mmCIF file of C-alpha atoms in Angstrom:
data_model
loop_
_atom_site.group_PDB
_atom_site.id
_atom_site.type_symbol
_atom_site.label_atom_id
_atom_site.label_comp_id
_atom_site.label_asym_id
_atom_site.label_seq_id
_atom_site.Cartn_x
_atom_site.Cartn_y
_atom_site.Cartn_z
ATOM 1 C CA MET A 18 75.230 -44.094 -32.951
ATOM 2 C CA GLU A 19 75.254 -47.433 -31.163
ATOM 3 C CA ASN A 20 71.885 -48.999 -30.438
ATOM 4 C CA VAL A 21 71.213 -50.273 -26.926
ATOM 5 C CA ILE A 22 67.901 -51.888 -27.896
ATOM 6 C CA GLU A 23 67.144 -53.435 -31.277
ATOM 7 C CA LEU A 24 63.750 -55.014 -31.941
ATOM 8 C CA ARG A 25 62.926 -56.658 -35.260
ATOM 9 C CA GLU A 26 59.376 -57.740 -36.135
ATOM 10 C CA LEU A 27 58.760 -58.627 -32.510
ATOM 11 C CA THR A 28 55.370 -60.266 -32.039
ATOM 12 C CA LYS A 29 53.608 -61.630 -28.969
ATOM 13 C CA THR A 30 50.180 -63.213 -28.911
ATOM 14 C CA TYR A 31 48.286 -64.652 -25.958
ATOM 15 C CA GLY A 32 46.202 -67.368 -27.573
ATOM 16 C CA THR A 33 43.723 -65.461 -29.690
ATOM 17 C CA ARG A 34 44.588 -62.131 -28.064
ATOM 18 C CA ARG A 35 47.021 -59.661 -29.587
ATOM 19 C CA GLY A 36 49.858 -58.384 -27.439
ATOM 20 C CA LEU A 37 52.403 -57.001 -29.892
ATOM 21 C CA VAL A 38 52.535 -57.076 -33.695
ATOM 22 C CA ASP A 39 55.719 -56.845 -35.837
ATOM 23 C CA LEU A 40 57.429 -54.233 -33.658
ATOM 24 C CA THR A 41 60.664 -52.912 -35.207
ATOM 25 C CA LEU A 42 62.413 -50.316 -33.098
ATOM 26 C CA ASP A 43 65.887 -49.040 -32.139
ATOM 27 C CA VAL A 44 66.841 -47.186 -28.952
ATOM 28 C CA ARG A 45 70.174 -45.383 -29.078
ATOM 29 C CA ARG A 46 72.836 -45.264 -26.402
ATOM 30 C CA GLY A 47 72.573 -42.239 -24.126
ATOM 31 C CA GLU A 48 69.032 -41.208 -25.058
ATOM 32 C CA VAL A 49 65.778 -41.044 -23.143
ATOM 33 C CA PHE A 50 63.177 -42.896 -25.167
ATOM 34 C CA GLY A 51 59.539 -42.279 -24.280
ATOM 35 C CA TYR A 52 57.155 -45.141 -25.051
ATOM 36 C CA LEU A 53 53.593 -43.861 -25.083
ATOM 37 C CA GLY A 54 50.256 -45.594 -25.142
ATOM 38 C CA PRO A 55 47.182 -46.190 -22.998
ATOM 39 C CA ASN A 56 46.755 -49.251 -20.819
ATOM 40 C CA GLY A 57 46.588 -52.393 -22.944
ATOM 41 C CA ALA A 58 48.410 -50.900 -25.936
ATOM 42 C CA GLY A 59 51.448 -53.198 -25.557
ATOM 43 C CA LYS A 60 53.899 -51.151 -23.477
ATOM 44 C CA SER A 61 54.383 -53.625 -20.629
ATOM 45 C CA THR A 62 54.434 -56.542 -23.056
ATOM 46 C CA THR A 63 57.349 -54.905 -24.883
ATOM 47 C CA ILE A 64 59.274 -54.365 -21.651
ATOM 48 C CA ARG A 65 58.734 -57.922 -20.431
ATOM 49 C CA LEU A 66 60.010 -59.243 -23.736
ATOM 50 C CA LEU A 67 63.134 -57.075 -23.406
ATOM 51 C CA LEU A 68 63.962 -58.661 -20.052
ATOM 52 C CA ASP A 69 62.954 -62.250 -20.927
ATOM 53 C CA LEU A 70 60.118 -62.193 -18.421
ATOM 54 C CA ILE A 71 57.959 -63.507 -21.259
ATOM 55 C CA ARG A 72 58.974 -65.041 -24.592
ATOM 56 C CA PRO A 73 58.094 -63.694 -28.044
ATOM 57 C CA THR A 74 55.839 -65.557 -30.449
ATOM 58 C CA SER A 75 58.137 -64.455 -33.276
ATOM 59 C CA GLY A 76 60.764 -61.864 -34.108
ATOM 60 C CA ARG A 77 63.923 -61.053 -32.193
ATOM 61 C CA ALA A 78 65.252 -58.634 -29.593
ATOM 62 C CA THR A 79 68.785 -57.533 -28.723
ATOM 63 C CA VAL A 80 69.482 -55.517 -25.583
ATOM 64 C CA LEU A 81 72.965 -54.167 -24.786
ATOM 65 C CA GLY A 82 74.258 -56.464 -27.504
ATOM 66 C CA LEU A 83 72.786 -59.494 -25.718
ATOM 67 C CA ARG A 84 69.894 -61.832 -26.454
ATOM 68 C CA PRO A 85 67.392 -61.781 -23.570
ATOM 69 C CA LEU A 86 66.738 -65.545 -23.772
ATOM 70 C CA GLU A 87 70.338 -66.752 -23.994
ATOM 71 C CA ASP A 88 72.000 -63.999 -21.906
ATOM 72 C CA GLY A 89 69.300 -63.125 -19.398
ATOM 73 C CA VAL A 90 71.424 -63.260 -16.242
ATOM 74 C CA GLU A 91 74.200 -61.060 -17.638
ATOM 75 C CA LEU A 92 71.656 -58.685 -19.155
ATOM 76 C CA ARG A 93 69.790 -58.117 -15.915
ATOM 77 C CA ARG A 94 73.049 -57.239 -14.136
ATOM 78 C CA ARG A 95 73.403 -54.256 -16.445
ATOM 79 C CA VAL A 96 69.788 -53.065 -16.321
ATOM 80 C CA GLY A 97 67.794 -51.125 -13.751
ATOM 81 C CA TYR A 98 64.148 -52.177 -13.949
ATOM 82 C CA LEU A 99 61.013 -50.776 -12.385
ATOM 83 C CA ALA A 100 57.950 -52.867 -13.115
ATOM 84 C CA GLY A 101 54.575 -51.269 -13.649
ATOM 85 C CA ASP A 102 53.200 -53.470 -10.884
ATOM 86 C CA PHE A 103 56.181 -53.144 -8.522
ATOM 87 C CA VAL A 104 55.782 -55.199 -5.332
ATOM 88 C CA CYS A 105 58.196 -55.799 -2.464
ATOM 89 C CA ASP A 106 58.454 -57.836 0.744
ATOM 90 C CA GLY A 107 56.395 -56.011 3.353
ATOM 91 C CA ARG A 108 58.060 -57.600 6.391
ATOM 92 C CA GLN A 109 61.298 -55.571 6.214
ATOM 93 C CA ASN A 110 61.876 -51.893 6.691
ATOM 94 C CA VAL A 111 62.966 -49.868 3.687
ATOM 95 C CA ARG A 112 66.629 -49.687 4.703
ATOM 96 C CA SER A 113 66.990 -53.462 5.144
ATOM 97 C CA TYR A 114 65.158 -54.194 1.922
ATOM 98 C CA LEU A 115 67.231 -51.841 -0.222
ATOM 99 C CA ARG A 116 70.478 -53.140 1.242
ATOM 100 C CA PHE A 117 69.362 -56.692 0.585
ATOM 101 C CA LEU A 118 68.766 -55.804 -3.067
ATOM 102 C CA ALA A 119 72.100 -53.976 -3.166
ATOM 103 C CA ALA A 120 73.856 -57.132 -1.973
ATOM 104 C CA LEU A 121 72.164 -59.117 -4.736
ATOM 105 C CA ARG A 122 73.564 -56.546 -7.164
ATOM 106 C CA GLY A 123 77.069 -57.258 -5.894
ATOM 107 C CA GLY A 124 77.130 -54.259 -3.598
ATOM 108 C CA VAL A 125 76.050 -50.625 -3.857
ATOM 109 C CA PRO A 126 77.569 -47.843 -1.706
ATOM 110 C CA GLU A 127 75.251 -47.035 1.178
ATOM 111 C CA ALA A 128 75.787 -43.339 0.533
ATOM 112 C CA ARG A 129 74.282 -43.786 -2.932
ATOM 113 C CA ILE A 130 71.154 -45.444 -1.508
ATOM 114 C CA ASP A 131 70.813 -42.785 1.192
ATOM 115 C CA GLU A 132 71.207 -39.980 -1.350
ATOM 116 C CA LEU A 133 68.435 -41.305 -3.605
ATOM 117 C CA ALA A 134 66.104 -41.987 -0.666
ATOM 118 C CA GLU A 135 66.640 -38.461 0.672
ATOM 119 C CA ARG A 136 66.004 -36.849 -2.718
ATOM 120 C CA LEU A 137 62.727 -38.724 -3.067
ATOM 121 C CA GLY A 138 61.660 -38.092 0.547
ATOM 122 C CA LEU A 139 61.660 -41.800 1.401
ATOM 123 C CA ASP A 140 61.826 -42.714 5.114
ATOM 124 C CA GLN A 141 64.052 -45.791 5.307
ATOM 125 C CA THR A 142 63.017 -46.663 8.866
ATOM 126 C CA THR A 143 59.405 -47.446 7.914
ATOM 127 C CA ARG A 144 58.258 -51.022 7.474
ATOM 128 C CA ILE A 145 57.358 -51.572 3.827
ATOM 129 C CA LYS A 146 53.870 -52.939 4.509
ATOM 130 C CA LYS A 147 52.982 -49.589 6.091
ATOM 131 C CA LEU A 148 54.018 -47.547 3.067
ATOM 132 C CA SER A 149 51.528 -45.799 0.814
ATOM 133 C CA LYS A 150 51.484 -46.618 -2.899
ATOM 134 C CA GLY A 151 53.513 -43.514 -3.657
ATOM 135 C CA ASN A 152 56.196 -44.397 -1.118
ATOM 136 C CA ARG A 153 56.403 -47.977 -2.379
ATOM 137 C CA GLN A 154 56.964 -46.487 -5.825
ATOM 138 C CA LYS A 155 59.864 -44.504 -4.384
ATOM 139 C CA VAL A 156 61.396 -47.771 -3.162
ATOM 140 C CA GLY A 157 61.078 -49.092 -6.700
ATOM 141 C CA LEU A 158 62.807 -46.023 -8.116
ATOM 142 C CA VAL A 159 65.700 -46.247 -5.656
ATOM 143 C CA GLN A 160 66.338 -49.915 -6.434
ATOM 144 C CA ALA A 161 66.254 -49.207 -10.187
ATOM 145 C CA PHE A 162 68.668 -46.242 -10.074
ATOM 146 C CA MET A 163 70.989 -47.162 -7.203
ATOM 147 C CA HIS A 164 73.555 -49.276 -9.084
ATOM 148 C CA THR A 165 73.891 -46.731 -11.958
ATOM 149 C CA PRO A 166 72.935 -49.239 -14.679
ATOM 150 C CA GLU A 167 73.780 -48.834 -18.362
ATOM 151 C CA LEU A 168 70.091 -49.118 -19.204
ATOM 152 C CA LEU A 169 67.095 -48.035 -17.149
ATOM 153 C CA VAL A 170 63.804 -49.687 -18.099
ATOM 154 C CA LEU A 171 60.955 -47.912 -16.345
ATOM 155 C CA ASP A 172 57.333 -49.002 -16.706
ATOM 156 C CA GLU A 173 54.903 -46.251 -15.639
ATOM 157 C CA PRO A 174 57.558 -44.924 -13.219
ATOM 158 C CA SER A 175 55.687 -41.955 -11.751
ATOM 159 C CA SER A 176 52.562 -43.901 -10.790
ATOM 160 C CA GLY A 177 51.367 -42.728 -7.379
ATOM 161 C CA LEU A 178 53.979 -39.965 -6.990
ATOM 162 C CA ASP A 179 52.969 -36.468 -5.969
ATOM 163 C CA PRO A 180 53.871 -33.601 -8.336
ATOM 164 C CA LEU A 181 56.999 -32.511 -6.435
ATOM 165 C CA VAL A 182 58.421 -36.037 -6.402
ATOM 166 C CA GLN A 183 57.524 -36.436 -10.071
ATOM 167 C CA GLN A 184 59.773 -33.457 -10.826
ATOM 168 C CA THR A 185 62.574 -34.990 -8.755
ATOM 169 C CA PHE A 186 62.183 -38.203 -10.726
ATOM 170 C CA LEU A 187 62.412 -36.297 -14.023
ATOM 171 C CA ASP A 188 65.583 -34.611 -12.772
ATOM 172 C CA MET A 189 67.027 -38.060 -12.009
ATOM 173 C CA VAL A 190 66.215 -39.236 -15.533
ATOM 174 C CA ALA A 191 67.894 -36.175 -17.067
ATOM 175 C CA GLU A 192 70.971 -36.721 -14.897
ATOM 176 C CA ALA A 193 71.142 -40.372 -15.945
ATOM 177 C CA ARG A 194 71.122 -39.335 -19.607
ATOM 178 C CA ASP A 195 73.815 -36.728 -18.974
ATOM 179 C CA ALA A 196 75.937 -39.467 -17.388
ATOM 180 C CA GLY A 197 75.662 -41.581 -20.552
ATOM 181 C CA GLN A 198 72.964 -43.973 -19.354
ATOM 182 C CA THR A 199 70.067 -44.961 -21.602
ATOM 183 C CA VAL A 200 66.479 -44.689 -20.387
ATOM 184 C CA PHE A 201 63.524 -46.569 -21.878
ATOM 185 C CA MET A 202 60.450 -45.155 -20.184
ATOM 186 C CA SER A 203 56.887 -46.243 -20.820
ATOM 187 C CA SER A 204 54.060 -43.984 -19.756
ATOM 188 C CA HIS A 205 50.566 -42.770 -20.471
ATOM 189 C CA ILE A 206 51.390 -39.419 -18.839
ATOM 190 C CA MET A 207 52.390 -37.363 -21.833
ATOM 191 C CA SER A 208 53.728 -34.308 -19.976
ATOM 192 C CA GLU A 209 56.473 -36.238 -18.183
ATOM 193 C CA VAL A 210 57.675 -37.854 -21.400
ATOM 194 C CA GLU A 211 57.635 -34.498 -23.180
ATOM 195 C CA ALA A 212 59.806 -33.010 -20.414
ATOM 196 C CA VAL A 213 62.746 -35.420 -20.799
ATOM 197 C CA ALA A 214 62.432 -37.621 -23.897
ATOM 198 C CA ASP A 215 64.800 -37.269 -26.845
ATOM 199 C CA ARG A 216 62.509 -39.420 -28.996
ATOM 200 C CA VAL A 217 59.026 -40.786 -28.623
ATOM 201 C CA GLY A 218 57.345 -43.956 -29.854
ATOM 202 C CA ILE A 219 53.550 -44.142 -29.842
ATOM 203 C CA ILE A 220 52.067 -47.623 -29.724
ATOM 204 C CA ARG A 221 48.479 -48.342 -30.709
ATOM 205 C CA ASP A 222 46.821 -51.759 -30.452
ATOM 206 C CA GLY A 223 50.177 -53.512 -30.326
ATOM 207 C CA ARG A 224 51.599 -51.700 -33.359
ATOM 208 C CA LEU A 225 53.990 -48.762 -33.600
ATOM 209 C CA ALA A 226 51.939 -45.788 -34.798
ATOM 210 C CA ALA A 227 54.654 -43.107 -34.728
ATOM 211 C CA LEU A 228 58.365 -42.804 -33.989
ATOM 212 C CA ASP A 229 60.289 -39.528 -33.973
ATOM 213 C CA THR A 230 61.405 -36.586 -31.885
ATOM 214 C CA VAL A 231 58.690 -34.534 -30.223
ATOM 215 C CA ALA A 232 59.621 -31.593 -32.459
ATOM 216 C CA ASN A 233 59.260 -33.626 -35.642
ATOM 217 C CA LEU A 234 56.002 -35.183 -34.524
ATOM 218 C CA ARG A 235 54.677 -31.660 -34.081
ATOM 219 C CA THR A 236 55.588 -30.794 -37.675
ATOM 220 C CA GLY A 237 52.451 -32.410 -39.057
ATOM 221 C CA ALA A 238 50.213 -31.401 -36.194
ATOM 222 C CA VAL A 239 47.279 -28.992 -36.399
ATOM 223 C CA ARG A 240 47.739 -25.519 -34.873
ATOM 224 C CA ASP A 241 45.034 -22.998 -33.985
ATOM 225 C CA ILE A 242 45.717 -19.592 -35.551
ATOM 226 C CA GLU A 243 44.388 -16.121 -34.733
ATOM 227 C CA VAL A 244 45.840 -13.044 -36.483
ATOM 228 C CA THR A 245 44.705 -9.416 -36.185
ATOM 229 C CA PHE A 246 45.573 -6.838 -38.862
ATOM 230 C CA GLU A 247 45.875 -3.075 -38.575
ATOM 231 C CA THR A 248 43.656 -2.565 -41.629
ATOM 232 C CA PRO A 249 41.287 -4.851 -43.551
ATOM 233 C CA VAL A 250 42.886 -7.359 -45.933
ATOM 234 C CA PRO A 251 41.269 -8.829 -49.065
ATOM 235 C CA ALA A 252 39.343 -12.080 -48.716
ATOM 236 C CA GLU A 253 41.558 -13.850 -51.287
ATOM 237 C CA ALA A 254 44.823 -12.922 -49.507
ATOM 238 C CA PHE A 255 45.355 -16.391 -48.066
ATOM 239 C CA ALA A 256 43.668 -18.496 -50.748
ATOM 240 C CA ARG A 257 46.949 -20.143 -51.803
ATOM 241 C CA VAL A 258 48.117 -20.986 -48.311
ATOM 242 C CA PRO A 259 48.116 -24.796 -47.805
ATOM 243 C CA GLY A 260 45.070 -25.685 -45.754
ATOM 244 C CA ALA A 261 43.371 -22.366 -46.585
ATOM 245 C CA ASP A 262 39.985 -24.056 -46.395
ATOM 246 C CA ARG A 263 40.466 -24.043 -42.619
ATOM 247 C CA LEU A 264 41.194 -20.291 -42.484
ATOM 248 C CA SER A 265 38.624 -17.508 -42.563
ATOM 249 C CA LEU A 266 38.506 -13.704 -42.230
ATOM 250 C CA ASP A 267 35.864 -11.970 -40.186
ATOM 251 C CA THR A 268 33.353 -9.682 -41.890
ATOM 252 C CA GLU A 269 35.551 -6.636 -41.313
ATOM 253 C CA GLY A 270 38.583 -8.347 -42.847
ATOM 254 C CA THR A 271 40.802 -7.572 -39.851
ATOM 255 C CA THR A 272 40.914 -10.924 -38.046
ATOM 256 C CA LEU A 273 42.023 -14.249 -39.493
ATOM 257 C CA THR A 274 41.160 -17.405 -37.565
ATOM 258 C CA GLY A 275 41.258 -21.125 -38.191
ATOM 259 C CA GLN A 276 43.741 -23.982 -38.286
ATOM 260 C CA ILE A 277 46.833 -24.976 -40.257
ATOM 261 C CA SER A 278 48.646 -28.294 -40.382
ATOM 262 C CA GLY A 279 52.293 -28.894 -41.118
ATOM 263 C CA SER A 280 54.798 -26.082 -41.640
ATOM 264 C CA PRO A 281 53.493 -22.524 -41.070
ATOM 265 C CA ASP A 282 56.057 -21.099 -43.515
ATOM 266 C CA ALA A 283 53.581 -20.323 -46.320
ATOM 267 C CA LEU A 284 51.226 -18.574 -43.915
ATOM 268 C CA VAL A 285 54.043 -16.483 -42.420
ATOM 269 C CA LYS A 286 55.101 -15.336 -45.903
ATOM 270 C CA ALA A 287 51.504 -14.398 -46.749
ATOM 271 C CA LEU A 288 51.131 -12.469 -43.487
ATOM 272 C CA ALA A 289 54.338 -10.519 -44.177
ATOM 273 C CA GLN A 290 52.532 -8.511 -46.869
ATOM 274 C CA TYR A 291 50.295 -6.843 -44.272
ATOM 275 C CA THR A 292 50.666 -5.052 -40.949
ATOM 276 C CA VAL A 293 49.957 -7.555 -38.194
ATOM 277 C CA THR A 294 49.043 -6.167 -34.766
ATOM 278 C CA SER A 295 48.729 -9.519 -32.959
ATOM 279 C CA LEU A 296 49.326 -13.179 -33.709
ATOM 280 C CA ARG A 297 48.499 -16.278 -31.715
ATOM 281 C CA ALA A 298 49.476 -19.792 -32.798
ATOM 282 C CA THR A 299 49.063 -22.590 -30.278
ATOM 283 C CA GLU A 300 51.906 -25.118 -30.106
ATOM 284 C CA PRO A 301 50.353 -28.582 -29.884
ATOM 285 C CA ALA A 302 51.146 -30.437 -26.680
ATOM 286 C CA LEU A 303 52.449 -33.980 -26.845
ATOM 287 C CA GLU A 304 49.178 -35.076 -25.280
ATOM 288 C CA GLU A 305 47.233 -33.709 -28.264
ATOM 289 C CA LEU A 306 49.602 -35.422 -30.686
ATOM 290 C CA PHE A 307 49.232 -38.677 -28.802
ATOM 291 C CA HIS A 308 45.463 -38.575 -28.936
ATOM 292 C CA SER A 309 45.468 -37.706 -32.638
ATOM 293 C CA TYR A 310 47.697 -40.685 -33.462
ATOM 294 C CA TYR A 311 45.837 -43.029 -31.182
ATOM 295 C CA ALA A 312 42.437 -42.023 -32.526
ATOM 296 C CA GLY A 313 43.706 -42.450 -36.081
ATOM 297 C CA ALA A 314 43.186 -38.785 -36.913
ATOM 298 C CA GLN A 315 46.488 -38.755 -38.786
ATOM 299 C CA ASP A 316 46.168 -40.941 -41.874
ATOM 300 C CA ALA A 317 49.922 -41.300 -42.351
ATOM 301 C CA PRO A 318 51.787 -41.143 -39.046
ATOM 302 C CA ARG A 319 55.319 -39.756 -39.201
ATOM 303 C CA THR A 320 57.731 -42.605 -38.523
ATOM 304 C CA GLU A 321 61.483 -42.815 -38.868
ATOM 305 C CA THR A 322 62.770 -45.341 -41.344
ATOM 306 C CA ALA A 323 63.818 -48.454 -39.453
ATOM 307 C CA PRO A 324 66.993 -50.301 -40.426
ATOM 308 C CA ALA A 325 66.660 -53.555 -42.268
ATOM 309 C CA ALA A 326 66.705 -56.662 -40.110
#
């Protein structure tokens, strides 16, 4: 599958401060890639390097087959970008501002602008300086999506949006993917990334801590287990189950509780020997996985093998 973004040992330092360290990463055409990390982890630094808004200390980046430094003008024609600190000229009303940006893009059908504004509940007659933060964010979303770019680069895109508009935004992202566009979306809101992302990268202190699908990241995660049996089972029944030290039977031998990590296959096979009346196994949310990787709870984060430079 063709890569839209290729980063190889990309590093950015700000004097003595670390911004990004040896980042190697591919984003494939037609996928939604979620880029997770708290503020200061390196998400915005990565995005600014992609668009040549800042220059790397070392390493290289290719976006849409172009080099951001040498081909910046052509690259930005093909990208829709929403900055994490999106600002716009407050003197115009929304309609005039969006049409001005459309003209800079070489022209965008007015019907397309109106459609996006209506979906997001954005009043185009209002002067921008009177807009709330959430409504200014809607302006940013419209200008990023309106020209149907090959690549959408969205930095904390749902900041300030109410829950209903957040869902509309997620629908727009899914539609963009279905149309063959690629979306690179940074966020610290795990639920929105989980809803639409094909793959997720977790960045910690400027370094990539994990890279995989949400499903595969969950493979090594810890699950809470509670099983009730019809009749008591022997204490040694689950002694050979991987991670058995985290499992325990109650004094009556009818309830098994605890935690397992990795595949539950061995536990399921052990349970099949007895009559189970109820079973509860919590599926870890992406938010829990994120915190476990960021806190260093996982000693060996699951990461896809990156191609050689």
